[in-house]
Short mmCIF file of N, CA, C and O in Angstrom, two decimals:
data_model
loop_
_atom_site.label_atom_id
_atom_site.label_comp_id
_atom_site.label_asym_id
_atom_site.label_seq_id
_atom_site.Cartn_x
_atom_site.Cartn_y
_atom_site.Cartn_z
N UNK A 1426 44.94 -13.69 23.88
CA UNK A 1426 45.72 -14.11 22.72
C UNK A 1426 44.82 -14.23 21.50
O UNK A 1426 44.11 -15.20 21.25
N UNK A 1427 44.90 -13.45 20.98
CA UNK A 1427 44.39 -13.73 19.03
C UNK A 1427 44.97 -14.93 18.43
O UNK A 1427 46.17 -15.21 18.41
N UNK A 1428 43.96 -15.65 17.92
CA UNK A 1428 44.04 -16.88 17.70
C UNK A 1428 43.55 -16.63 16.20
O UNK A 1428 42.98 -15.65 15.73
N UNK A 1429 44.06 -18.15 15.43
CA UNK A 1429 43.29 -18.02 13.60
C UNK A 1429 41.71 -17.97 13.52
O UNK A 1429 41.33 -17.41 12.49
N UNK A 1430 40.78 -18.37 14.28
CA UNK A 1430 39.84 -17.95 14.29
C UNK A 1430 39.48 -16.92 14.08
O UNK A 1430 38.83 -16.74 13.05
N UNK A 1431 39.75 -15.82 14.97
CA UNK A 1431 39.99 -14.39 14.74
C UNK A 1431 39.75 -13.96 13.56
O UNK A 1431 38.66 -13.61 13.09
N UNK A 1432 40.89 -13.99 13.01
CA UNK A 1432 41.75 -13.61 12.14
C UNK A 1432 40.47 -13.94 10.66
O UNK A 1432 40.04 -13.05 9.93
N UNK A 1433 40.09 -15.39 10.56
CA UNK A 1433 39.41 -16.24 9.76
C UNK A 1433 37.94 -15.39 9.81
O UNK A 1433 37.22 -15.17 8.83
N UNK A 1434 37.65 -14.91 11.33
CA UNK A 1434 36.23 -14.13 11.21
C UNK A 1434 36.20 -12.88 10.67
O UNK A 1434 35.21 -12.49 10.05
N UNK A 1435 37.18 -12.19 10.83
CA UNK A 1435 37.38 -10.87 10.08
C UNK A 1435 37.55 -10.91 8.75
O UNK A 1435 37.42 -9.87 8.10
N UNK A 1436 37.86 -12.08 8.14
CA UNK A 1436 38.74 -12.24 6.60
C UNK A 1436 37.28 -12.40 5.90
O UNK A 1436 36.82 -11.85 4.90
N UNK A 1437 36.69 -13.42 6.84
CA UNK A 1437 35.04 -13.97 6.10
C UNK A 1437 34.00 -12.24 5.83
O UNK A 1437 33.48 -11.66 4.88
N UNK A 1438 34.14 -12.05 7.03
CA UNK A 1438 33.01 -10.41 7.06
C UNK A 1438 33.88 -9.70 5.60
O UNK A 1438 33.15 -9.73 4.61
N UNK A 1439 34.96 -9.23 5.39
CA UNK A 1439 35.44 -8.83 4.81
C UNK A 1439 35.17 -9.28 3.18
O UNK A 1439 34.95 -8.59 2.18
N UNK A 1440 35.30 -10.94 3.40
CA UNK A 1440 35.20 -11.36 2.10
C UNK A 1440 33.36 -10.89 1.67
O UNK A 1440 33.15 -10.60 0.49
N UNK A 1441 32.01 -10.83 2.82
CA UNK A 1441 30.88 -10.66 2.35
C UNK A 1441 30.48 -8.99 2.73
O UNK A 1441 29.55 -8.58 3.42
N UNK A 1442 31.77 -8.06 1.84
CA UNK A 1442 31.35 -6.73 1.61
C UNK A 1442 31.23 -5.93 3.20
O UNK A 1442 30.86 -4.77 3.37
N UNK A 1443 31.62 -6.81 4.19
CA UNK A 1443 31.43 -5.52 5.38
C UNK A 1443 32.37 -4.91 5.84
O UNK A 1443 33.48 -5.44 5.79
N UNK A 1444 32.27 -3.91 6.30
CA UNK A 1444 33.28 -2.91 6.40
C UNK A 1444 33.78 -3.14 7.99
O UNK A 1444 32.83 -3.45 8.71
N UNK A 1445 35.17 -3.06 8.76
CA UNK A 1445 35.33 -2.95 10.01
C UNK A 1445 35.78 -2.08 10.52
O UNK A 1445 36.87 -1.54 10.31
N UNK A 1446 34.59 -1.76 11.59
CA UNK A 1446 35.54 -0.74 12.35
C UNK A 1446 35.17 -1.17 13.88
O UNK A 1446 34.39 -1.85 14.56
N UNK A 1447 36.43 -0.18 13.94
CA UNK A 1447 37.36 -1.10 15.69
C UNK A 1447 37.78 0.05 16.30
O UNK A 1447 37.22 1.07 15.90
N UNK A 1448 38.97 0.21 17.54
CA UNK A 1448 39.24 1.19 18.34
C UNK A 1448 40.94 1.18 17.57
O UNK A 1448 40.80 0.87 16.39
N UNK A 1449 41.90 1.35 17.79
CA UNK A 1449 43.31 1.00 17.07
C UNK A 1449 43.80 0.78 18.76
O UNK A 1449 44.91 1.27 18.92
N UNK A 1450 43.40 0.34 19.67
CA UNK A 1450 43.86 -0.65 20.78
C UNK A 1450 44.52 -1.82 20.44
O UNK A 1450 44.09 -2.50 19.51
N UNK A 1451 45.38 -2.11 20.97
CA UNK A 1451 46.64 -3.59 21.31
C UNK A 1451 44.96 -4.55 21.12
O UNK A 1451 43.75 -4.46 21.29
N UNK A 1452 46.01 -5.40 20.67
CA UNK A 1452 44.83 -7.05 20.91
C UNK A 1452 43.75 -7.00 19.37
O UNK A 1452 43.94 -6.69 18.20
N UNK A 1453 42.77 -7.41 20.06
CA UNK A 1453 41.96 -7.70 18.84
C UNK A 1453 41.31 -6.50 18.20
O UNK A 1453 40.81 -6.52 17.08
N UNK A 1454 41.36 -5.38 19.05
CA UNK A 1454 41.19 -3.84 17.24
C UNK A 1454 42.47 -3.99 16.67
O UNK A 1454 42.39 -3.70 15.47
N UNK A 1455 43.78 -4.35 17.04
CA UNK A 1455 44.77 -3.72 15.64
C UNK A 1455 44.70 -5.16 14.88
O UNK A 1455 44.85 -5.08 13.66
N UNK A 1456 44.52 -6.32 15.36
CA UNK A 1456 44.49 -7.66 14.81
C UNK A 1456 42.77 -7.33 13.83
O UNK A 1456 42.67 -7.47 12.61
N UNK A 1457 42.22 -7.11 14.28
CA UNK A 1457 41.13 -6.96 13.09
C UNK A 1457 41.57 -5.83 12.20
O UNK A 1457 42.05 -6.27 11.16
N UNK A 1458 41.56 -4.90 12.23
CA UNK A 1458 42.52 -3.54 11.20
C UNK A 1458 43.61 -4.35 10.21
O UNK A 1458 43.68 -4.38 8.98
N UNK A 1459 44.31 -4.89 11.07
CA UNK A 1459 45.55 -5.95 10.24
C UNK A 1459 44.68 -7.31 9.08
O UNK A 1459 44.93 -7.54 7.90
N UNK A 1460 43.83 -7.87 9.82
CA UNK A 1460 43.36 -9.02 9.15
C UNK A 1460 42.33 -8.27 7.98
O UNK A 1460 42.18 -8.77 6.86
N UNK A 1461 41.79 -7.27 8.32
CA UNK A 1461 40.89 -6.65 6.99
C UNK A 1461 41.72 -5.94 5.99
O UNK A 1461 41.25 -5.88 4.86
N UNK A 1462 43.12 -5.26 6.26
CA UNK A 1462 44.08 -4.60 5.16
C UNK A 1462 44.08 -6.14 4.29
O UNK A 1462 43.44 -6.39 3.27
N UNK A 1463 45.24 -7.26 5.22
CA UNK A 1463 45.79 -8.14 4.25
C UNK A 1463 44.57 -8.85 3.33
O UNK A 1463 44.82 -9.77 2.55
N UNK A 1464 43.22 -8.29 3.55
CA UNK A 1464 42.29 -9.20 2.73
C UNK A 1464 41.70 -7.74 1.88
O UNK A 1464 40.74 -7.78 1.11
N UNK A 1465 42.37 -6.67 2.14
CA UNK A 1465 41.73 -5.44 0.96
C UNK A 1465 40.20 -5.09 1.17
O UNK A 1465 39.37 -4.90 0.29
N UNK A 1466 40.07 -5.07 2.26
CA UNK A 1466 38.87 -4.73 2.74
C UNK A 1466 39.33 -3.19 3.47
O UNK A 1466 40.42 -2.64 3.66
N UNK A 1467 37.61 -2.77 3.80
CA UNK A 1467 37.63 -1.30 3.67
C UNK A 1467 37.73 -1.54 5.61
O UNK A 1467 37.15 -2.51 6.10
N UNK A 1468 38.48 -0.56 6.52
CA UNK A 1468 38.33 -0.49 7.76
C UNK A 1468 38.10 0.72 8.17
O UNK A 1468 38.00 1.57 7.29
N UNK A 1469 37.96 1.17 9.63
CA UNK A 1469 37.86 2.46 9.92
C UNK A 1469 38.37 2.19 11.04
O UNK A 1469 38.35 1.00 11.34
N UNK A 1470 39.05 3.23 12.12
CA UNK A 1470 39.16 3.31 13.18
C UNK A 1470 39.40 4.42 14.03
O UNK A 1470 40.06 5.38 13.63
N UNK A 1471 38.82 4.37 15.37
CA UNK A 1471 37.93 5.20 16.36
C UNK A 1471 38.86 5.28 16.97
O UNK A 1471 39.05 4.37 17.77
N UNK A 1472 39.65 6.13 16.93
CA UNK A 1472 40.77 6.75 18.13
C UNK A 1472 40.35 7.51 19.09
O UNK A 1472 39.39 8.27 18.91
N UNK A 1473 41.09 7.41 20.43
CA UNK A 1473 40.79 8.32 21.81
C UNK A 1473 41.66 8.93 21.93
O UNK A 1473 42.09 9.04 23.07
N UNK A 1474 42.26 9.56 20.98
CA UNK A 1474 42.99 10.53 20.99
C UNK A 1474 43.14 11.44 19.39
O UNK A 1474 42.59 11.06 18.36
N UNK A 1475 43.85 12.43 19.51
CA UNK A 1475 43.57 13.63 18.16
C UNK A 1475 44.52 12.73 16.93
O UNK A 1475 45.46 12.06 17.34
N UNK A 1476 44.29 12.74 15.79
CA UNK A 1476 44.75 12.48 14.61
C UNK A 1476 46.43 12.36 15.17
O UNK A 1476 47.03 11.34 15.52
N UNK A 1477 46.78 13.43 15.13
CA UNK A 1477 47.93 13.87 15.51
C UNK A 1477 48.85 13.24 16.43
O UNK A 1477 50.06 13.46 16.39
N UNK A 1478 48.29 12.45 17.28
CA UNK A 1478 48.73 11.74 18.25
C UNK A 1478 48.33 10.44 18.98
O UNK A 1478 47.77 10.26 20.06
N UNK A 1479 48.95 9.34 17.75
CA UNK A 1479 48.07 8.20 17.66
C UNK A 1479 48.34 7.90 19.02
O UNK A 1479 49.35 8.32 19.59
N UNK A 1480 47.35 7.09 19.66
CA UNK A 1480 47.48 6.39 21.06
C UNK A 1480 47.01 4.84 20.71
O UNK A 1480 46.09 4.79 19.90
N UNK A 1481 47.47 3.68 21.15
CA UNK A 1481 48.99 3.66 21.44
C UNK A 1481 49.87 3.55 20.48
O UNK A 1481 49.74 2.91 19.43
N UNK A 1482 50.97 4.31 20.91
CA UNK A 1482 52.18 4.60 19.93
C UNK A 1482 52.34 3.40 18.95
O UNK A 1482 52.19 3.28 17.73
N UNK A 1483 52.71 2.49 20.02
CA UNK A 1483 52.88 1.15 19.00
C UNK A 1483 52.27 1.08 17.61
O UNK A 1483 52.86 0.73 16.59
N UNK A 1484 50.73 1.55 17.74
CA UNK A 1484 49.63 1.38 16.34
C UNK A 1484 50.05 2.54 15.27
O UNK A 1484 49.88 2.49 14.05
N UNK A 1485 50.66 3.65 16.06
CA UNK A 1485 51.41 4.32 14.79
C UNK A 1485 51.40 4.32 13.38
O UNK A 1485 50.86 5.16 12.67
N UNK A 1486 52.17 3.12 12.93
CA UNK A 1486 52.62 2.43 11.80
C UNK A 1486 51.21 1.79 11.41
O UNK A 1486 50.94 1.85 10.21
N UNK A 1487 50.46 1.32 12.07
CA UNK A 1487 49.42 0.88 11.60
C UNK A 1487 48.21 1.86 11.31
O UNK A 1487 47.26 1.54 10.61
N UNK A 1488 48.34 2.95 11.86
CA UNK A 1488 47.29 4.05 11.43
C UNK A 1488 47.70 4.87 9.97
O UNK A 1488 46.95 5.45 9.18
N UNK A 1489 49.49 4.67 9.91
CA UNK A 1489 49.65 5.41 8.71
C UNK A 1489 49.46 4.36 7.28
O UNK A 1489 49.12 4.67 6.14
N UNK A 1490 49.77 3.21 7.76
CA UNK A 1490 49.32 1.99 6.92
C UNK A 1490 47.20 1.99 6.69
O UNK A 1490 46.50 1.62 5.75
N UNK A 1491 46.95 2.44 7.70
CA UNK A 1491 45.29 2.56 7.39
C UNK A 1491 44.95 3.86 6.02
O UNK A 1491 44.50 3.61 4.91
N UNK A 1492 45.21 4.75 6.39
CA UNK A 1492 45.68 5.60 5.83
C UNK A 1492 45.72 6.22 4.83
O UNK A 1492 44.99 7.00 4.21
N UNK A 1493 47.28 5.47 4.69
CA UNK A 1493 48.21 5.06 3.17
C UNK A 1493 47.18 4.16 2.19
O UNK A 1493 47.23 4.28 0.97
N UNK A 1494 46.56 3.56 2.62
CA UNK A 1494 45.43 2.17 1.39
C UNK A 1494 44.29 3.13 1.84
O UNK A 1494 43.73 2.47 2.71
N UNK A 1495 43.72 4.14 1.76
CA UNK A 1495 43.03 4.76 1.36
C UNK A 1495 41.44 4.68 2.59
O UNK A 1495 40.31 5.17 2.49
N UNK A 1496 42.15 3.79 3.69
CA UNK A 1496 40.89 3.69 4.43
C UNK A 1496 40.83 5.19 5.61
O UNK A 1496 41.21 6.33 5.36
N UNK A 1497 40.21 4.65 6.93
CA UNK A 1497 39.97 5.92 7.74
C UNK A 1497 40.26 5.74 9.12
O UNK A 1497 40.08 4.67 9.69
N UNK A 1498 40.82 7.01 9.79
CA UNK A 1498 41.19 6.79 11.23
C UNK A 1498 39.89 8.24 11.46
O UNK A 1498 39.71 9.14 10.63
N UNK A 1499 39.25 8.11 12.59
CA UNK A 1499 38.55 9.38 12.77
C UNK A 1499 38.75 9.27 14.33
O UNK A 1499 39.10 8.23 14.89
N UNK A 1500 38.46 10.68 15.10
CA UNK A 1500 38.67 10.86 16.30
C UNK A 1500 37.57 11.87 16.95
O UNK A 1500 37.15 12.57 16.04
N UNK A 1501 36.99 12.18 18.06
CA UNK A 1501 36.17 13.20 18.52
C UNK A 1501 37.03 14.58 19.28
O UNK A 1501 36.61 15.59 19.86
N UNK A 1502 38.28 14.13 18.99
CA UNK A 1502 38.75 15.02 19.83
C UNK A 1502 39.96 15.68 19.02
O UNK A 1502 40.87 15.06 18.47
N UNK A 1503 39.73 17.48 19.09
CA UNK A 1503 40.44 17.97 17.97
C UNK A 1503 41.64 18.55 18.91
O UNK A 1503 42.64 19.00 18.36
N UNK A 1504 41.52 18.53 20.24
CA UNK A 1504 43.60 19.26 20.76
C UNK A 1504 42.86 17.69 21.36
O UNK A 1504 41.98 16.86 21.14
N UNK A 1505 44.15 18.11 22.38
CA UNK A 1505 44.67 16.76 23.45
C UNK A 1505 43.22 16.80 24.55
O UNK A 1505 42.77 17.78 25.15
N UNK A 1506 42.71 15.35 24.55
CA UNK A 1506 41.96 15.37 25.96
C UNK A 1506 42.61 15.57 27.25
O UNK A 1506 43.54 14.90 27.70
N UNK A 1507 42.11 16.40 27.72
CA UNK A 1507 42.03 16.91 29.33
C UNK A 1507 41.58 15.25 30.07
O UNK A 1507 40.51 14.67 29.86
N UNK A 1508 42.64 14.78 30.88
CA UNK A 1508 42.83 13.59 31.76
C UNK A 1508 41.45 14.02 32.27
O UNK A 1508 40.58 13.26 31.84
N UNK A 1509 40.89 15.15 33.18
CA UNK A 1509 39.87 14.78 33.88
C UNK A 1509 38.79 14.61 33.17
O UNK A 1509 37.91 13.80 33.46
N UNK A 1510 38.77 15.62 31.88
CA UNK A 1510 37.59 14.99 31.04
C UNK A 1510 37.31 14.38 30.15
O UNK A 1510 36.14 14.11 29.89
N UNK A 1511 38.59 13.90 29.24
CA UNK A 1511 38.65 13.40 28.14
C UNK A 1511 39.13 11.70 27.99
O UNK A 1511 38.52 10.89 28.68
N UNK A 1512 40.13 11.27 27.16
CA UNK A 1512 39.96 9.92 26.62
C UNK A 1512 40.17 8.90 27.96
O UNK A 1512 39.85 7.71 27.96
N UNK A 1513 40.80 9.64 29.16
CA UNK A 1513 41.04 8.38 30.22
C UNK A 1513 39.35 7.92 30.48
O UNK A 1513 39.15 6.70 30.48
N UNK A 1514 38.23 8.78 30.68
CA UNK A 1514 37.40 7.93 31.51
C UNK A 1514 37.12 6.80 30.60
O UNK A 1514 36.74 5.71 31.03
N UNK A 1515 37.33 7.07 29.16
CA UNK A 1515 36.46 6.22 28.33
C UNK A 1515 37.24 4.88 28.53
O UNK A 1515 36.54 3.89 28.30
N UNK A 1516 38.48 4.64 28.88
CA UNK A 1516 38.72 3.31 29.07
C UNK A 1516 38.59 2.53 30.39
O UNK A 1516 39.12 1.44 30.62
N UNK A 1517 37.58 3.44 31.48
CA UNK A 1517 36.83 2.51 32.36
C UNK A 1517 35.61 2.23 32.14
O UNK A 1517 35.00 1.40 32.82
N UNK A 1518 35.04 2.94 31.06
CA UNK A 1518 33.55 2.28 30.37
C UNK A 1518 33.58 1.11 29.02
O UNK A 1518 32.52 0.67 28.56
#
């Protein structure tokens, strides 16, 4: 559970010029992405999957909201990862 703490540590980094970047995963990457927009800070985020096909869907709206305010989504992977070699292993490391 993301708690105001959270929220309060991302707002502070933000307020002393640092930039965040996160994964656009449920939990605390879209809660930090969210807490650095509403404070106009600069974010980035590291998708495991192609531009094209935000994963997870849910963050959608929040990648086109990254976006849209002029920040960055970047990805390593330009078609779809291949299950045996691509974005699944990375979420057992």
């Amino acid at each position: 559970e993301i708690t105001r703490r959270e929220v309060d540590i991302v707002k502070s980094l933000v307020e002393n010029g640092l930039v965040i970047v996160s994964g656009l995963a449920l939990g605390c990457d879209e809660m930090a992405h969210k807490a650095c927009l509403e404070s106009n800070g600069k974010t980035i985020a590291i998708l495991l999957s192609k531009l094209g096909k935000i994963y997870p869907a849910k963050n959608r709206s929040l990648a086109r909201e990254i976006v849209s305010r002029g920040r960055l989504l970047i990805s390593e992977y330009y078609e779809d990862a291949v299950l045996r070699h691509g974005a699944s292993e990375n979420f057992a490391n």
